[in-house]
XYZ file of C-alpha atoms in Angstrom:
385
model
C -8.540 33.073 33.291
C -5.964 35.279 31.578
C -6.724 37.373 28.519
C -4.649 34.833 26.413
C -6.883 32.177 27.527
C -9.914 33.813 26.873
C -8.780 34.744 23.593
C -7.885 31.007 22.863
C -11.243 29.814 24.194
C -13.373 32.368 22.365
C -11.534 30.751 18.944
C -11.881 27.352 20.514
C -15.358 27.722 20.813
C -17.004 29.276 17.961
C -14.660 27.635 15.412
C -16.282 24.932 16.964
C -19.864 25.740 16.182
C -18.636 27.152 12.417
C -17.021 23.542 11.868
C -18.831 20.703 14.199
C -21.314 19.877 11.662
C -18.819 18.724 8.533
C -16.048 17.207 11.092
C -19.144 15.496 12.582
C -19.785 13.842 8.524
C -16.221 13.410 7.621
C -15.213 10.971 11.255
C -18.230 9.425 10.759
C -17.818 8.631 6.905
C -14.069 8.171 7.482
C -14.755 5.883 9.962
C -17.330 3.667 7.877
C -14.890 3.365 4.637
C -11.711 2.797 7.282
C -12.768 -1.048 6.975
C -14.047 -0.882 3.131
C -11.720 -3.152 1.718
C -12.146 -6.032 4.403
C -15.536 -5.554 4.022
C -15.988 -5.880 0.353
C -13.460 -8.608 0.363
C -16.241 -10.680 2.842
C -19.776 -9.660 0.972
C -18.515 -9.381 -2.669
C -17.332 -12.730 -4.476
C -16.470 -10.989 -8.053
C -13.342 -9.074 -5.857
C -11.924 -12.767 -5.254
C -10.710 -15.582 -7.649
C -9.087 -19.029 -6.852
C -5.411 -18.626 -6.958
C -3.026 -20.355 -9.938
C 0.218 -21.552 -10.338
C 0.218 -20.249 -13.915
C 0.856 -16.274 -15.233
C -1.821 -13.719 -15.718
C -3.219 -13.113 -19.324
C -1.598 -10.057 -21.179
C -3.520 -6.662 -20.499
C -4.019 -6.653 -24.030
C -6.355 -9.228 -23.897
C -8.511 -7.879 -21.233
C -8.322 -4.563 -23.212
C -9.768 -6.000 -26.118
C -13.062 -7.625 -23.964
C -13.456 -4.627 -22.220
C -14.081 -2.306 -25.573
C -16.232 -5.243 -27.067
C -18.258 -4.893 -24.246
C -18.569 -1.021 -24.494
C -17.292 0.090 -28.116
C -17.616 3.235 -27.416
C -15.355 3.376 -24.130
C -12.262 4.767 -23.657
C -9.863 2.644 -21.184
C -8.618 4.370 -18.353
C -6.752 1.904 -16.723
C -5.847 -2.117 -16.040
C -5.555 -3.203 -12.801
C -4.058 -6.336 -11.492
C -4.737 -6.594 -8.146
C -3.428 -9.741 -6.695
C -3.131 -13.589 -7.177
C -6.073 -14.498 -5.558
C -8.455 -11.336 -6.974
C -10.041 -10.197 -9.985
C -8.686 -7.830 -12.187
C -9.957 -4.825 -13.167
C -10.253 -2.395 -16.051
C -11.512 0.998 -15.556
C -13.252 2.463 -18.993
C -15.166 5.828 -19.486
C -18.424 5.391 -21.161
C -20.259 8.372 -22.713
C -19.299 10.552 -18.935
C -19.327 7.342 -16.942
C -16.779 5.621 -15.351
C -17.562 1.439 -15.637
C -15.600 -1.483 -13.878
C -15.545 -4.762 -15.381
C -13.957 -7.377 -13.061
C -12.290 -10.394 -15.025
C -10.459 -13.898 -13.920
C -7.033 -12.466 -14.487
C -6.014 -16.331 -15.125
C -8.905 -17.116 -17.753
C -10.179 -14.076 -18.859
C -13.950 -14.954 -17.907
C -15.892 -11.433 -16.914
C -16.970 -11.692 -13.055
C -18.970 -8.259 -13.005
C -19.656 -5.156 -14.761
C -20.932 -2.402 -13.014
C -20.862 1.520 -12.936
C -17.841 2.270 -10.613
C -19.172 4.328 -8.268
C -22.860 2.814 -8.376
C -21.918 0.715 -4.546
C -22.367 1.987 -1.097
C -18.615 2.663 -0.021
C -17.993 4.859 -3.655
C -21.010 6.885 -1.824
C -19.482 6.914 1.587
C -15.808 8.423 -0.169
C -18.071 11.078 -1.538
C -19.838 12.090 1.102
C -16.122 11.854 3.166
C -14.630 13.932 0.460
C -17.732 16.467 -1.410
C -20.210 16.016 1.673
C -23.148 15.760 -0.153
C -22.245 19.257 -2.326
C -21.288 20.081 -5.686
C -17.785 18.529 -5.900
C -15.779 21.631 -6.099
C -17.850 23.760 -3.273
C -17.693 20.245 -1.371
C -13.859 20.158 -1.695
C -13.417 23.965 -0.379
C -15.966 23.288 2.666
C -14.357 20.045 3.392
C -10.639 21.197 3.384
C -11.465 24.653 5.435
C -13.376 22.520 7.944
C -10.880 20.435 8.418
C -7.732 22.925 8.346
C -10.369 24.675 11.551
C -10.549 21.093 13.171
C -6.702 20.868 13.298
C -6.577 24.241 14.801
C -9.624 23.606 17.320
C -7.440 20.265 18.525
C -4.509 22.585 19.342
C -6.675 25.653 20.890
C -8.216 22.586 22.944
C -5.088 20.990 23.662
C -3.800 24.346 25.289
C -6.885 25.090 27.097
C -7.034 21.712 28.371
C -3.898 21.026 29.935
C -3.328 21.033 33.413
C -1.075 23.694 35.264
C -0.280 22.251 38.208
C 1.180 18.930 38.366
C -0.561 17.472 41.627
C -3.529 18.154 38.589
C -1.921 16.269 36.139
C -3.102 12.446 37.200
C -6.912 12.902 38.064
C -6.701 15.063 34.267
C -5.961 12.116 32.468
C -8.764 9.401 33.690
C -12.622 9.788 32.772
C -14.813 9.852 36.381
C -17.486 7.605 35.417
C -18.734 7.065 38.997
C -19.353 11.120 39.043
C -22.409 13.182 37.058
C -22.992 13.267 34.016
C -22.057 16.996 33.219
C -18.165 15.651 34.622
C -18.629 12.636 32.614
C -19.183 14.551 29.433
C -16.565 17.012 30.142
C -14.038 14.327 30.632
C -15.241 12.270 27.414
C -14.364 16.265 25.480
C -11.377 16.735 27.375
C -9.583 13.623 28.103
C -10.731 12.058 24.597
C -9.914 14.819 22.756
C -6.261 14.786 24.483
C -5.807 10.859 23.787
C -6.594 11.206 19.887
C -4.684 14.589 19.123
C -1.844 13.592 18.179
C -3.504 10.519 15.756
C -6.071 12.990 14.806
C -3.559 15.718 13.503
C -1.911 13.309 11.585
C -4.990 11.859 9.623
C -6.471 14.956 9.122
C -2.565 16.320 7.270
C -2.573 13.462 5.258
C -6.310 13.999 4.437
C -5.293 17.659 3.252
C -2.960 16.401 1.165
C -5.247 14.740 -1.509
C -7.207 17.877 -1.931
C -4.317 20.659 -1.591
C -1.365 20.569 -3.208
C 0.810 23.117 -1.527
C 0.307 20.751 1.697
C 1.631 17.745 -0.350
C 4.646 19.597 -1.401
C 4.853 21.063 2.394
C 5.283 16.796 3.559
C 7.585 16.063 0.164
C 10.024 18.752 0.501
C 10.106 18.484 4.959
C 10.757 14.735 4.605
C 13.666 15.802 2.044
C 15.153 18.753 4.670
C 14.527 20.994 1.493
C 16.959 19.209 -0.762
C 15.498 19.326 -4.600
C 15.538 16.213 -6.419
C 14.763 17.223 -10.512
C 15.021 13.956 -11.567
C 11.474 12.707 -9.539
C 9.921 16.113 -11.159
C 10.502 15.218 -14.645
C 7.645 14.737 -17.487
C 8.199 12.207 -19.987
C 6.321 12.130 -23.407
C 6.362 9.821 -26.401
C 7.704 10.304 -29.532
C 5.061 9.807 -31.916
C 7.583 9.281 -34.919
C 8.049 5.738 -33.319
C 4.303 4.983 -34.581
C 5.591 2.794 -37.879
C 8.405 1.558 -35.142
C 5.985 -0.990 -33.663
C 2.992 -2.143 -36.062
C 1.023 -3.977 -33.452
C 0.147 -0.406 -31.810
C -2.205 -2.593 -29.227
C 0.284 -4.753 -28.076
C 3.040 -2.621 -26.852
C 0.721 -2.323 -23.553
C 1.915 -6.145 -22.888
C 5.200 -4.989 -23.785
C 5.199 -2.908 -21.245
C 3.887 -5.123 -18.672
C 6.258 -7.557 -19.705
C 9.067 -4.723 -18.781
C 7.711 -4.325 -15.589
C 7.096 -7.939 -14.210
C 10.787 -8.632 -15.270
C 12.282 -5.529 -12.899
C 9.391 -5.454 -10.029
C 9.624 -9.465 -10.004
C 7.831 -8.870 -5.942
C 5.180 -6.310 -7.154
C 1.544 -8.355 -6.855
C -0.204 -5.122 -7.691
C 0.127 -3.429 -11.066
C -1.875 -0.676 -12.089
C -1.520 0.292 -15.524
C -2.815 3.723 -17.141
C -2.591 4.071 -20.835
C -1.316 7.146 -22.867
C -4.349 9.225 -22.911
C -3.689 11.730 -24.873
C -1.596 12.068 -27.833
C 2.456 12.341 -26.672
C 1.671 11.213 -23.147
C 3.504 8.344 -22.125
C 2.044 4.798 -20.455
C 2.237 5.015 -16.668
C 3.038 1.763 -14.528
C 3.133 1.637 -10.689
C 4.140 -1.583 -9.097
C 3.141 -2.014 -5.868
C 4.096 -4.747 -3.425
C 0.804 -5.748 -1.993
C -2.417 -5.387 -2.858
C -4.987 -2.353 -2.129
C -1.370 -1.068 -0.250
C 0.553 1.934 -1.879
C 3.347 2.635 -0.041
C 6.982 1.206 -1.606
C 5.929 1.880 -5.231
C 8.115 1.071 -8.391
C 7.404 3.666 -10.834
C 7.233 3.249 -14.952
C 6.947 5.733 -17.908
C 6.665 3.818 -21.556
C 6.577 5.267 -25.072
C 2.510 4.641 -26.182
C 3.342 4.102 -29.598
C 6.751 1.999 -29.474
C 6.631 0.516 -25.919
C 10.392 1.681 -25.144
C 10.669 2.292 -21.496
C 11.475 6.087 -20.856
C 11.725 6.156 -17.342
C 12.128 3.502 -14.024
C 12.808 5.125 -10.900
C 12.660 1.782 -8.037
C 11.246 3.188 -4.531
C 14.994 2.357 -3.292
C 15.972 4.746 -5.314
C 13.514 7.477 -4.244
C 13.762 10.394 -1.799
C 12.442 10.729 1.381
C 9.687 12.858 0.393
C 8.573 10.866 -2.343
C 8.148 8.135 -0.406
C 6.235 9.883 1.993
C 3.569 10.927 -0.543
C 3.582 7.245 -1.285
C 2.590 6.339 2.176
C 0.073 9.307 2.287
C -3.534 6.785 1.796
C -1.807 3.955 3.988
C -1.182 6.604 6.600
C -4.413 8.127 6.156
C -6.196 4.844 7.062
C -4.355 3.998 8.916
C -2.932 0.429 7.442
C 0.571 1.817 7.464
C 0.637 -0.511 10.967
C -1.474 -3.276 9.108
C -5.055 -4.196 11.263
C -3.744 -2.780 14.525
C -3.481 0.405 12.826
C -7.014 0.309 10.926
C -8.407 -0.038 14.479
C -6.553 2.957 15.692
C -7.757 5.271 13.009
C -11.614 3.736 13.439
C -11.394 4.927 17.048
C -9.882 7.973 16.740
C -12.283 8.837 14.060
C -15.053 7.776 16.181
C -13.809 9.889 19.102
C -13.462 13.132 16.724
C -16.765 12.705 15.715
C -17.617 12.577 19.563
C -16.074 16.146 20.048
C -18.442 19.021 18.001
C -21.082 16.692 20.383
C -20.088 16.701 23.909
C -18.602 20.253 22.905
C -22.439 21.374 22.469
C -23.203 19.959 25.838
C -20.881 21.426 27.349
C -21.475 25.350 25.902
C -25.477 24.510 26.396
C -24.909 23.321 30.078
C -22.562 26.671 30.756
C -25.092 29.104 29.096
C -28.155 27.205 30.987
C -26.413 27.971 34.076
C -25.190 31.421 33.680
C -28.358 32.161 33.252
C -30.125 30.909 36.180
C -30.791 33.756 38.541
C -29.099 34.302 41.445
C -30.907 33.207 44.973
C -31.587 36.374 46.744
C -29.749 36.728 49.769
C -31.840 37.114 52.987
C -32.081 40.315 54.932
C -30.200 40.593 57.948
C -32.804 41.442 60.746
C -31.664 43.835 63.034
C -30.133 41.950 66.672
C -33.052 41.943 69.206
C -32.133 43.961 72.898
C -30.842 41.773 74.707
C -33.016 42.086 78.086
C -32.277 41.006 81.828
């Protein structure tokens, strides 16, 4: 092996050992919450409602119940989230976050609940904090995975065959041989199958936590070409209070606004003004629990004039890439087939810290086994006549 190689393997190896653990939690976790939404949608009847052939109520309206419910919440956002599912407002009450599901058609509550009091909120924590304070968990989880991406490519090199006459045999598992070769081949050839997938998911992972690698896919995508216009903050004029009187309708107005000019969207999620100045955001999204293709809103809080619309036609490259970055991530970019990929590829990364143990335990185990002494020649006999 050449000193390069060594090098490479030495890196390989104990970035390995620093990292397995944490890779081991996130492919595992990642792999659980891959199906979350199918899953809920199957065991949880307050996500679905019978489908009308008459319009949603006005947000308003489900503002309103939602604060007599809890008077003293704040409402974070209204959520419509498809013909045939409940809506949902999102309200902070005195440091918790609380998600009452209505009938978007009759305005009957389905379920109240803390948000993150169900098992797959848990599962996205543990994927995201890993059972840590949320800012240490966020450092430890990004560094892990930033060494995971690097221990795929270190493996990659190590891995690949030379010779070409090597090449075939490299890329099957033996599963008649032992199982030493069968573990090697489920490190090496499994590892080689999901690299490229596994790259990918981990990027777009990065890019929820880290900025700078968000930016790195938004400004590739555009060939570094700036685009001002998509950077711009928008903020309301809060002269226009007296403009409007009925301050807690111009949400419907709004949403009026935006079913008009996104006539296609079936998901709607709309965030209030929550501070003073700030304006009402409005994404319109084509289908549900999807966020790619997004229509984008700004509104004046206090007079409901619309201060920005920027249609995902009319969007860069880059900025629709950061729009694809969840559906990417899990992989429903290509719909079920691509859930499926992602599940397996998760799987087989959470494989890899575990066969890689074997594999270091089963090479230590045998350097150390002494060597069989080798027998002393006895001197040749006379030969006699």
């Amino acid at each position: 092996m050449t000193a390069a190689k060594s090098a490479i393997l030495f890196a390989h190896r104990w970035l390995g050992f620093i990292s397995g653990l944490v890779v081991f939690i996130i492919s595992v976790s990642g792999c659980i919450y891959c199906f979350q939404d199918e899953i809920q949608d199957n065991t949880i009847a307050y996500r679905k409602v019978e489908a009308q052939a008459k319009p949603f109520l006005l947000p308003s309206v489900f503002e309103r119940l939602a604060l007599k419910q809890f008077p003293e919440g704040k409402i974070t956002s209204v959520s419509y989230l498809g013909k045939d599912r409940s809506l949902m407002v999102r309200l902070t009450v005195k440091k918790k976050v609380m998600a009452i599901y209505f009938d978007p058609y009759t305005a009957e509550i389905l379920k109240s609940r803390v948000f993150k009091d169900s098992f797959f909120a848990m599962i996205k924590d543990i994927h995201l904090y890993l059972f840590l304070p949320r800012e240490i968990g966020k450092v430890v989880n990004y560094v892990s995975v930033i060494t995971f991406v690097i221990i795929m490519i270190t493996g990659l090199v190590l891995w690949w065959p030379t010779r070409k006459s090597d090449r075939k045999r490299s890329f099957r598992i033996k599963w008649g041989a032992k199982w030493k070769r069968v573990n090697y081949d489920l490190h090496n050839v499994l590892g080689f199958y999901v690299t490229s997938v596994v790259i990918i998911i981990a990027i777009t992972g990065l890019s929820f936590s880290l900025p700078w690698v968000s930016r790195g896919l938004y400004t590739a995508a555009n060939l570094g070409k700036s685009y001002p216009a998509e950077k711009k903050k928008f903020k309301s004029d809060s002269t226009a209070i007296a403009s409007f009187p009925k301050a807690h309708l111009v949400i419907d107005r709004a949403y009026a606004i935006v079913r008009k000019k996104s006539p296609h969207a079936n998901y709607l999620l709309l965030i209030p003004g929550a501070k003073k100045g700030s304006p009402i955001l409005v994404t319109a999204y084509p289908q549900p629990l999807h966020f790619r293709d997004q229509d984008t809103y700004a509104f004046d809080q206090y007079s409901g004039k619309l201060l920005n619309f920027l249609p995902n036609s009319k969007k860069s490259a880059g900025m629709q890439l950061n729009s694809m970055n969840y559906d990417i991530h899990t992989g429903q970019i290509a719909a079920l087939p691509g859930k499926i990929i992602a599940f397996l590829c998760s799987l087989v990364s959470a494989t890899l810290p575990v066969t890689g143990l074997i594999l270091y335990l089963g090479k230590k185990k045998k350097s150390k086994k002494k060597p069989k002494p080798v027998p002393k020649l006895q001197p040749e006999k006379a030969l006699s006549f």
